[in-house]
GROMACS .gro file of C-alpha atoms in nm:
model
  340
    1UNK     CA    1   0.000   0.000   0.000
    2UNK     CA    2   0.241   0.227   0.088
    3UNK     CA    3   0.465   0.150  -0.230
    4UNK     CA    4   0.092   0.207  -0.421
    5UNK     CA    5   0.098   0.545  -0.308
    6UNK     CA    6   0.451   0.632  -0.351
    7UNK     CA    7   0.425   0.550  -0.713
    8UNK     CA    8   0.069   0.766  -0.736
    9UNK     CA    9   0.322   1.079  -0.566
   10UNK     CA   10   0.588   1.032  -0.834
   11UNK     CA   11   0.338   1.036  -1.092
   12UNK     CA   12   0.179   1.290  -0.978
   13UNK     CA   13   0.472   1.553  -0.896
   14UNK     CA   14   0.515   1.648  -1.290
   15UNK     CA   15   0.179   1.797  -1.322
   16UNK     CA   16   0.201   1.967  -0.974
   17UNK     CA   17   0.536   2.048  -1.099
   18UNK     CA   18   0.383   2.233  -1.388
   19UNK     CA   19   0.120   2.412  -1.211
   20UNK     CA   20   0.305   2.547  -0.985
   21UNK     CA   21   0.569   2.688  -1.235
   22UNK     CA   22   0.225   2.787  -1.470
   23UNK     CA   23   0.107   2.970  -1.138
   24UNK     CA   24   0.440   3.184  -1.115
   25UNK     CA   25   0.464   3.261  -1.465
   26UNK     CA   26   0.103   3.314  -1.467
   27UNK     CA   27   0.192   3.657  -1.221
   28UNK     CA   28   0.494   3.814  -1.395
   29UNK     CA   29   0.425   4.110  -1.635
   30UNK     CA   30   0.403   4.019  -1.999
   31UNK     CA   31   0.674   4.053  -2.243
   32UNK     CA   32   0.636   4.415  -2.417
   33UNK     CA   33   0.600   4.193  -2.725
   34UNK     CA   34   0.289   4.024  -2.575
   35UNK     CA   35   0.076   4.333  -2.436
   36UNK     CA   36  -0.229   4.439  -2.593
   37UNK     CA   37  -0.244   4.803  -2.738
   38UNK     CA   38  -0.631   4.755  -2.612
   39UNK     CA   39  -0.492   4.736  -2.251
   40UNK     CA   40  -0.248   5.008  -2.276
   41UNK     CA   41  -0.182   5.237  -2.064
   42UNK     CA   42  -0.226   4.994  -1.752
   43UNK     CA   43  -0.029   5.179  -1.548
   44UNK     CA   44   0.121   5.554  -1.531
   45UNK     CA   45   0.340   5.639  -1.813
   46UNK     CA   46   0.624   5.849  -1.827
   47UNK     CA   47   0.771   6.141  -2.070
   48UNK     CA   48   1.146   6.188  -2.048
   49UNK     CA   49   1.244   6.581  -2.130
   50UNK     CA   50   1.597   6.630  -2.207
   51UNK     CA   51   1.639   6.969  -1.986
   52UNK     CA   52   1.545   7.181  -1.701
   53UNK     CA   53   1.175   7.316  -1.725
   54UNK     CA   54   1.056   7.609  -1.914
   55UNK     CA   55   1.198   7.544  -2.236
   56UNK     CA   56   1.009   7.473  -2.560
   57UNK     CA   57   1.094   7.092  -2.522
   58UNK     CA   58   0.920   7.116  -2.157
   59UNK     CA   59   0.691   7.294  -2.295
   60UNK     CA   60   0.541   7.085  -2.572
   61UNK     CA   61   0.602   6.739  -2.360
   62UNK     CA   62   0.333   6.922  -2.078
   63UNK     CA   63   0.085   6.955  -2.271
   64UNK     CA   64   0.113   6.681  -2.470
   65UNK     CA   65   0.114   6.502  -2.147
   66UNK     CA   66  -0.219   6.658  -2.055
   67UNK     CA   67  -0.383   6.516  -2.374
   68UNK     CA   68  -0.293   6.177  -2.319
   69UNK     CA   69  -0.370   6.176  -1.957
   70UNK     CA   70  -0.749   6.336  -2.054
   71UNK     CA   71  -0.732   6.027  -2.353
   72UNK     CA   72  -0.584   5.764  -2.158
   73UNK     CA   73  -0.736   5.771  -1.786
   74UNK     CA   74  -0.326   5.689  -1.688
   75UNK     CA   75  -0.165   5.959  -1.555
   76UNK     CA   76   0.099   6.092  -1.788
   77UNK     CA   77   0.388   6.282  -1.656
   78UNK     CA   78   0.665   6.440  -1.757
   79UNK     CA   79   0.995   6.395  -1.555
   80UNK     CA   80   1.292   6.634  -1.649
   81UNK     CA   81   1.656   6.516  -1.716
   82UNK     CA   82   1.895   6.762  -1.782
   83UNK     CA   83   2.223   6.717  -1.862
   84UNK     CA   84   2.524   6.633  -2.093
   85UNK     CA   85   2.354   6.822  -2.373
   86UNK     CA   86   2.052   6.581  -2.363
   87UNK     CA   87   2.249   6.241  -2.316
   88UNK     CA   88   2.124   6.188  -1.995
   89UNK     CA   89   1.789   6.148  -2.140
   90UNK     CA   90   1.866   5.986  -2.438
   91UNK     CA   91   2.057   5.704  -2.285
   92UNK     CA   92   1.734   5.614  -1.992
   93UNK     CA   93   1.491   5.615  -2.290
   94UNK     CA   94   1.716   5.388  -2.485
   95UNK     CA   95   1.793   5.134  -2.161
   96UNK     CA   96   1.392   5.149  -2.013
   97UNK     CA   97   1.181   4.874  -2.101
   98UNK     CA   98   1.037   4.883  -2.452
   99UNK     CA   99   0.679   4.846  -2.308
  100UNK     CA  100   0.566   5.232  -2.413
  101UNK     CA  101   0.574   5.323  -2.036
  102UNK     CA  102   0.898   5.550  -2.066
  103UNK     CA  103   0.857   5.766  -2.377
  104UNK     CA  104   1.100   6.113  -2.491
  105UNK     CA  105   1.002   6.435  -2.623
  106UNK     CA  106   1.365   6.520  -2.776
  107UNK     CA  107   1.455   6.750  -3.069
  108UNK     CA  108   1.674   6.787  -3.349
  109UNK     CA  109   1.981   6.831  -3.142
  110UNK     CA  110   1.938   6.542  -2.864
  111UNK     CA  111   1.744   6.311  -3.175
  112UNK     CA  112   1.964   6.400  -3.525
  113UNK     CA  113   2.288   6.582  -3.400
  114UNK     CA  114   2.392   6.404  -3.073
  115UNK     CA  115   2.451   6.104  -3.247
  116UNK     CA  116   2.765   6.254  -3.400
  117UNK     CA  117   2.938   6.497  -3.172
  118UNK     CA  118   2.883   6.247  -2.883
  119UNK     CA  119   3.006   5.938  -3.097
  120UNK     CA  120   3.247   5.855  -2.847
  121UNK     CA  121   3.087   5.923  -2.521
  122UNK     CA  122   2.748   5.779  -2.552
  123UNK     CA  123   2.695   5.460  -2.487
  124UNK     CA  124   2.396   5.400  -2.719
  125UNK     CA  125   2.306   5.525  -3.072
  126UNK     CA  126   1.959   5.707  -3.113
  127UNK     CA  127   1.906   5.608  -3.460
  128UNK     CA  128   1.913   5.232  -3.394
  129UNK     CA  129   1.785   5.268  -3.029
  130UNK     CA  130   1.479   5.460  -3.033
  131UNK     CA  131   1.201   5.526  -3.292
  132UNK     CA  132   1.061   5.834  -3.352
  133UNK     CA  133   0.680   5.796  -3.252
  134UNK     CA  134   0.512   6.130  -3.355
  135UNK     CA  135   0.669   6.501  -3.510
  136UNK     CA  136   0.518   6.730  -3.292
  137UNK     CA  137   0.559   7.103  -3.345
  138UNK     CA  138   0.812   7.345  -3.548
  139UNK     CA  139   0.940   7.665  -3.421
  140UNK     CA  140   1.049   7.952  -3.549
  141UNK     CA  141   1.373   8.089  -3.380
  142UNK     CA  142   1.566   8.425  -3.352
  143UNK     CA  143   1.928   8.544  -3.257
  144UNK     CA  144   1.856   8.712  -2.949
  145UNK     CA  145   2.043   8.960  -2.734
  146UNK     CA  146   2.013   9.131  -2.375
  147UNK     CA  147   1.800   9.454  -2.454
  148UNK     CA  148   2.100   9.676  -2.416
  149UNK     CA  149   2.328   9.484  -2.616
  150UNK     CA  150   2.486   9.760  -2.848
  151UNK     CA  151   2.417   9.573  -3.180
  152UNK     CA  152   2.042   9.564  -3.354
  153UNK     CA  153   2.119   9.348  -3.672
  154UNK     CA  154   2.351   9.083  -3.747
  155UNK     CA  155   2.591   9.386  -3.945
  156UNK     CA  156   2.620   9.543  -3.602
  157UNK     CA  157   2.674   9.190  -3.410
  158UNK     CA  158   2.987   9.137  -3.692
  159UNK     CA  159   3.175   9.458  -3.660
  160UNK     CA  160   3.169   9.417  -3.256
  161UNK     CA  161   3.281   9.082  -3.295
  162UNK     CA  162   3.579   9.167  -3.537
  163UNK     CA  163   3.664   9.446  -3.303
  164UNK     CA  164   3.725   9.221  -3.025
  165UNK     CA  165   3.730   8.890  -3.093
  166UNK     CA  166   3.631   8.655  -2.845
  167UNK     CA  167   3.504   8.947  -2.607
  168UNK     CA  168   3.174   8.841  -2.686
  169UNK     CA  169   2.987   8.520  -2.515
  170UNK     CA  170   2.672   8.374  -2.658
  171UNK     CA  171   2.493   8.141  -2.519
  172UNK     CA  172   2.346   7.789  -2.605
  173UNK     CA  173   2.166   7.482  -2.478
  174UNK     CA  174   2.451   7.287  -2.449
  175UNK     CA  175   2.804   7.155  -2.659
  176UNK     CA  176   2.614   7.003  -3.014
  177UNK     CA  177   2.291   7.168  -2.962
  178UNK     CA  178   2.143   7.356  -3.301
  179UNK     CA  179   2.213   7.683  -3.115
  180UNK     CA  180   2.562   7.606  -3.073
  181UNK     CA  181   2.613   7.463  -3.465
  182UNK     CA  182   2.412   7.743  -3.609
  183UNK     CA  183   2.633   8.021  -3.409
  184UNK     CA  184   2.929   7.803  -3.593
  185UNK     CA  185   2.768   7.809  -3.887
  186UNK     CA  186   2.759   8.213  -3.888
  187UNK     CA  187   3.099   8.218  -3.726
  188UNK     CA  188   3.248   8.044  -4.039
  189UNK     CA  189   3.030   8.245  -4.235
  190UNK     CA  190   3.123   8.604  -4.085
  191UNK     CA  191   3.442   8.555  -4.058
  192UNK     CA  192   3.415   8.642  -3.625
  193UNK     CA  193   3.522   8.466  -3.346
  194UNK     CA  194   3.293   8.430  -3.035
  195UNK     CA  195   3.320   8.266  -2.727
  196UNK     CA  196   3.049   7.995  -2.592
  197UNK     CA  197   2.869   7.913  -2.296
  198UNK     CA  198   2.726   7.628  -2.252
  199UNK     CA  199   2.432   7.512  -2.048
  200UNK     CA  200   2.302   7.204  -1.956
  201UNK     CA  201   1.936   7.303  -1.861
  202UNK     CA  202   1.867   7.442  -2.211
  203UNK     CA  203   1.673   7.749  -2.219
  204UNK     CA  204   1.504   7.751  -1.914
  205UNK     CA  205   1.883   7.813  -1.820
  206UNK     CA  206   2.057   8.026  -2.091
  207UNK     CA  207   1.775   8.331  -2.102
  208UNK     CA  208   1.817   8.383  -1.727
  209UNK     CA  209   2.205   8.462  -1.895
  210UNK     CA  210   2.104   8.630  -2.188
  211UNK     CA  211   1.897   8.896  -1.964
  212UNK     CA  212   2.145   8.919  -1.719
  213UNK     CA  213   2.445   9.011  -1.978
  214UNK     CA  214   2.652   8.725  -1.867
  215UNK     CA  215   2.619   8.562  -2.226
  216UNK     CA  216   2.456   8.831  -2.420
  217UNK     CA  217   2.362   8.666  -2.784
  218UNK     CA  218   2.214   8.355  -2.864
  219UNK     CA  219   2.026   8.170  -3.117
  220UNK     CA  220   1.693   8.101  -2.934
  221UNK     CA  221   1.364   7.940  -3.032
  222UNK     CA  222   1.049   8.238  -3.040
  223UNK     CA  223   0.844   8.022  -2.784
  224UNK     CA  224   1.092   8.039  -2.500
  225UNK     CA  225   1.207   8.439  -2.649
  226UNK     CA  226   0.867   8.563  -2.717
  227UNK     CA  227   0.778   8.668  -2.356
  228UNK     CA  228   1.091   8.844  -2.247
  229UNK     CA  229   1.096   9.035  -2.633
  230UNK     CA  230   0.779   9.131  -2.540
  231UNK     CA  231   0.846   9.259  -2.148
  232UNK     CA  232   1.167   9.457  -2.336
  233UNK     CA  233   1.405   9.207  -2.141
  234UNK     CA  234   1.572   9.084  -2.440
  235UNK     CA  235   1.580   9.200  -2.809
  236UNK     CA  236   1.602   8.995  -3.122
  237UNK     CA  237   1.798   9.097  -3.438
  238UNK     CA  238   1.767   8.878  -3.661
  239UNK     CA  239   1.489   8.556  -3.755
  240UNK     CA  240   1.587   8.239  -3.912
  241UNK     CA  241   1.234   8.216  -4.030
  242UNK     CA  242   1.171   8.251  -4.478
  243UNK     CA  243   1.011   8.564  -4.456
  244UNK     CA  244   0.958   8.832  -4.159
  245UNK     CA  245   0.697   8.721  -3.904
  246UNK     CA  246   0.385   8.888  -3.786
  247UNK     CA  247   0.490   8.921  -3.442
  248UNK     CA  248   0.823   9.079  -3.526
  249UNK     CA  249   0.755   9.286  -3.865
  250UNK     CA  250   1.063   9.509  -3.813
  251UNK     CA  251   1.340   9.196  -3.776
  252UNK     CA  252   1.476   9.107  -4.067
  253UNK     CA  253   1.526   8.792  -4.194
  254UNK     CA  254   1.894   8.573  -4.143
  255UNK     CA  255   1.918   8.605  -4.553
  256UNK     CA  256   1.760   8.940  -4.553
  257UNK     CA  257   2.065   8.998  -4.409
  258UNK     CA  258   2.321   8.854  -4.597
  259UNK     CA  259   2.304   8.526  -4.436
  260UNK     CA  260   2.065   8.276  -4.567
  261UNK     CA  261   2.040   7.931  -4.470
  262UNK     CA  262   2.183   7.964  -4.164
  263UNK     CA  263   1.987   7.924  -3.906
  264UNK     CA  264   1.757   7.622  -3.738
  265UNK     CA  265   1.421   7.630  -3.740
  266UNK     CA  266   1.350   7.343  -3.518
  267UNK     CA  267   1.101   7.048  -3.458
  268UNK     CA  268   1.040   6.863  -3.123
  269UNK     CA  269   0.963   6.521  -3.130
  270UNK     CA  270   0.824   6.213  -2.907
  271UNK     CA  271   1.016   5.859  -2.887
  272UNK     CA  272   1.014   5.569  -2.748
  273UNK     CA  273   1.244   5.218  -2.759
  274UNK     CA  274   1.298   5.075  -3.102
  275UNK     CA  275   1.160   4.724  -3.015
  276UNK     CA  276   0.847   4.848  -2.875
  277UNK     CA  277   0.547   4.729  -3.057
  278UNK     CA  278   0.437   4.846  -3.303
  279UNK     CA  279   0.040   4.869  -3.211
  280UNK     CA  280   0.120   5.020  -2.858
  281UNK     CA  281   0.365   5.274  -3.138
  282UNK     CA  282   0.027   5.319  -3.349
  283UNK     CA  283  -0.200   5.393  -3.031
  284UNK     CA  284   0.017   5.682  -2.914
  285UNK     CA  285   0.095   5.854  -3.249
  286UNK     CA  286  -0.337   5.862  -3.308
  287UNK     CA  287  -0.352   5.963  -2.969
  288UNK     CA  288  -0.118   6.274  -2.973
  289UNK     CA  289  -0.206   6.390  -3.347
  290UNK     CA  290  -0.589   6.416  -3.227
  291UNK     CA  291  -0.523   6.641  -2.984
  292UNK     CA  292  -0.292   6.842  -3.179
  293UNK     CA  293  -0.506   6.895  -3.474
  294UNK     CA  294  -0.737   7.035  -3.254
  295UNK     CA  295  -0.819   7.395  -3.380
  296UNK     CA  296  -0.817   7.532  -3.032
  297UNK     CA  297  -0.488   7.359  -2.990
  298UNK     CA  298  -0.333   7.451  -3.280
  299UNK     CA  299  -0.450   7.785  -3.165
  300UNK     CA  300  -0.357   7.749  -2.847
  301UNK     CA  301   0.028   7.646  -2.957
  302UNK     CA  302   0.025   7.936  -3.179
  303UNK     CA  303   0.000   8.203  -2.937
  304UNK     CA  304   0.326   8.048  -2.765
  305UNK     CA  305   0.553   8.038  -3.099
  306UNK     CA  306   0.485   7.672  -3.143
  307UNK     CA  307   0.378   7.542  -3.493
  308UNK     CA  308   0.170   7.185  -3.447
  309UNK     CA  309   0.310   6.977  -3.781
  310UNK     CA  310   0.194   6.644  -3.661
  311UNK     CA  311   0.418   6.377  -3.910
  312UNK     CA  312   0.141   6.194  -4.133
  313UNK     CA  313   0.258   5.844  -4.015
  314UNK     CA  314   0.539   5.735  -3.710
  315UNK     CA  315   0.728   5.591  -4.065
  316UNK     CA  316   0.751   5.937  -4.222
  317UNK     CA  317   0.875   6.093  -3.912
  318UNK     CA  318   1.097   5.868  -3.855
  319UNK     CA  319   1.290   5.918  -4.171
  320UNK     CA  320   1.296   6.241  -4.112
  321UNK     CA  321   1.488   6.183  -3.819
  322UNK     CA  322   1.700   5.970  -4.027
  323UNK     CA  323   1.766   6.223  -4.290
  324UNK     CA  324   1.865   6.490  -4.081
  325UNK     CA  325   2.132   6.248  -3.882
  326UNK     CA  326   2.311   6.218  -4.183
  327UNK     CA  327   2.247   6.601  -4.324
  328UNK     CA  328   2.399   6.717  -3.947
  329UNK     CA  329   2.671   6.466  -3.976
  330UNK     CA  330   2.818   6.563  -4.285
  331UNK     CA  331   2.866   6.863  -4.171
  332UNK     CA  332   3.014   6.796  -3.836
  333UNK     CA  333   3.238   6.613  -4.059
  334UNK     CA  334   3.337   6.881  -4.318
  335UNK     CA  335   3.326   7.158  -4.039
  336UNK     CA  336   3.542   6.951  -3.808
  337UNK     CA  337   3.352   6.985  -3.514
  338UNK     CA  338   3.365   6.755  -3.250
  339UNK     CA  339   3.314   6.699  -2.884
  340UNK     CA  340   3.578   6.546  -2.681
   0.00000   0.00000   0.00000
């Protein structure tokens, strides 16, 4: 009897075996690969911003944040990660889980430019790590200047420059950033030498430093420059925008002024991991272009500088992306430029 019921236990074990291991299994989290885009958001999700707050990247991420909290019934929310021109942010989106929980709202510097003036310090590549999800707004910039800056077009800016070079600092969000290339760019172009300062926080940083004096020009985006133009804290003399715009009628244009093409007028952007799927991918991108396209939105945006240009597919944005890598690369290649 008792050998009967030994060989019923041994029998038995495998299937108890497999429950138990079914039961275990049966309470970890699904592979990203395996969630439903039905079920998504299960949990709060959140939006990696490259800088401090107060910049047009923290900006745009809020209140697309907002729209996808309203949409999703998950709270959305934005957590800020300055730092090492944007790598900070760029790496932690690349290394999260590709389950849609972590996403980025980067730009063209952290998203197209990073990739080659930090070749050799970062420890992923954003092209082949991360997927562009959604385009989300352009903007318009300016070179901007404390209001008492002795110089009111870029003319002025050149002959200061050439009478003391290197007297002058401007300003930028950070070694690689578009406002550091483009005051290259016109540099080269000019024939001037200035000196930069960098900072890590992006603009919510820099146009404390433009107002103050302590680095007195700068190429800026209108959303974050509007409201201190506008309170006479800082001036702008010159727009990178094709023709002169509404708001500013009397600053001319960069090739008004001799100086066409230079200039960035920029695009923010949301990613996520490459491998995350691609319905969870779909489900965010509908989400965020409905309430962009929104006419009071769009409205909304366009009293603060920012242009909505929602990408017509998470495909066509990302080769955008992809095209403007290799643009920015070629010429950190022929300019020389490089961070060490």
């Amino acid at each position: 009897m008792v050998a009967s019921f030994r060989r019923k236990a041994m029998h038995a074990l495998p299937a108890l075996a497999g429950a138990l291991v079914y039961g275990i299994f049966a309470t970890l989290p699904l592979p990203a690969a395996a969630q439903s885009a039905d079920s998504f958001p299960a949990r709060p999700v959140k939006i990696l911003v490259p800088y401090a707050p107060g910049g047009a990247t923290d900006i745009i991420a809020r209140i697309v944040s907002a729209r996808m909290t309203e949409s999703f019934g998950q709270s959305v929310v934005v957590e800020n990660r300055p730092g090492a021109s944007g790598n900070l942010a760029l790496e932690a989106a690349a290394k999260a889980p590709a389950d849609g929980y972590t996403l980025l709202v980067g730009n063209v510097s952290t998203n197209a430019i990073n990739e080659t003036t930090f070749a050799h310090q970062l420890q992923i590549k954003p092209s082949r790590d991360l997927v562009g999800i959604a385009k989300l707004v352009e903007i318009p910039h300016i070179i901007a200047t404390t209001a008492n800056f002795p110089a009111n077009s870029i003319a002025d800016l050149i002959a200061l420059a050439k009478k003391d070079p290197g007297k002058i600092f401007y300003a930028s969000a950070g070694l690689g950033s578009y406002p550091h290339l483009d005051m290259e760019k016109l540099q080269r172009a000019a024939g001037i030498k200035l000196t930069h300062v960098p900072y890590k926080g992006g603009a919510g940083q820099f146009i404390p430093a433009i107002i103050s004096g302590e680095a007195p020009v700068a190429f800026l985006n209108l959303s974050s420059a509007m409201p201190q133009v506008k309170a006479g804290k800082m001036k702008a003399i010159a727009t990178t925008a094709p023709a002169r715009l509404a708001e500013l009628p009397n600053v001319a244009t960069m090739a008004e002024q001799g100086f066409a093409g230079i200039g960035t007028n920029a695009w923010q952007g949301m990613f996520a991991l490459v491998a995350m799927p691609r319905p969870i991918i779909d489900k965010i991108f509908k989400t965020v272009a409905s309430g962009l396209s929104n006419p009071e939105m769009k409205e909304r945006l366009s009293k603060q500088m920012l242009d909505v240009a929602i990408s017509p597919s998470p495909a066509q944005f990302q080769q955008l992306v992809e095209n403007e890598t290799r643009a920015w690369g070629d010429f950190l290649r022929e300019a020389k430029i490089k961070i060490e």
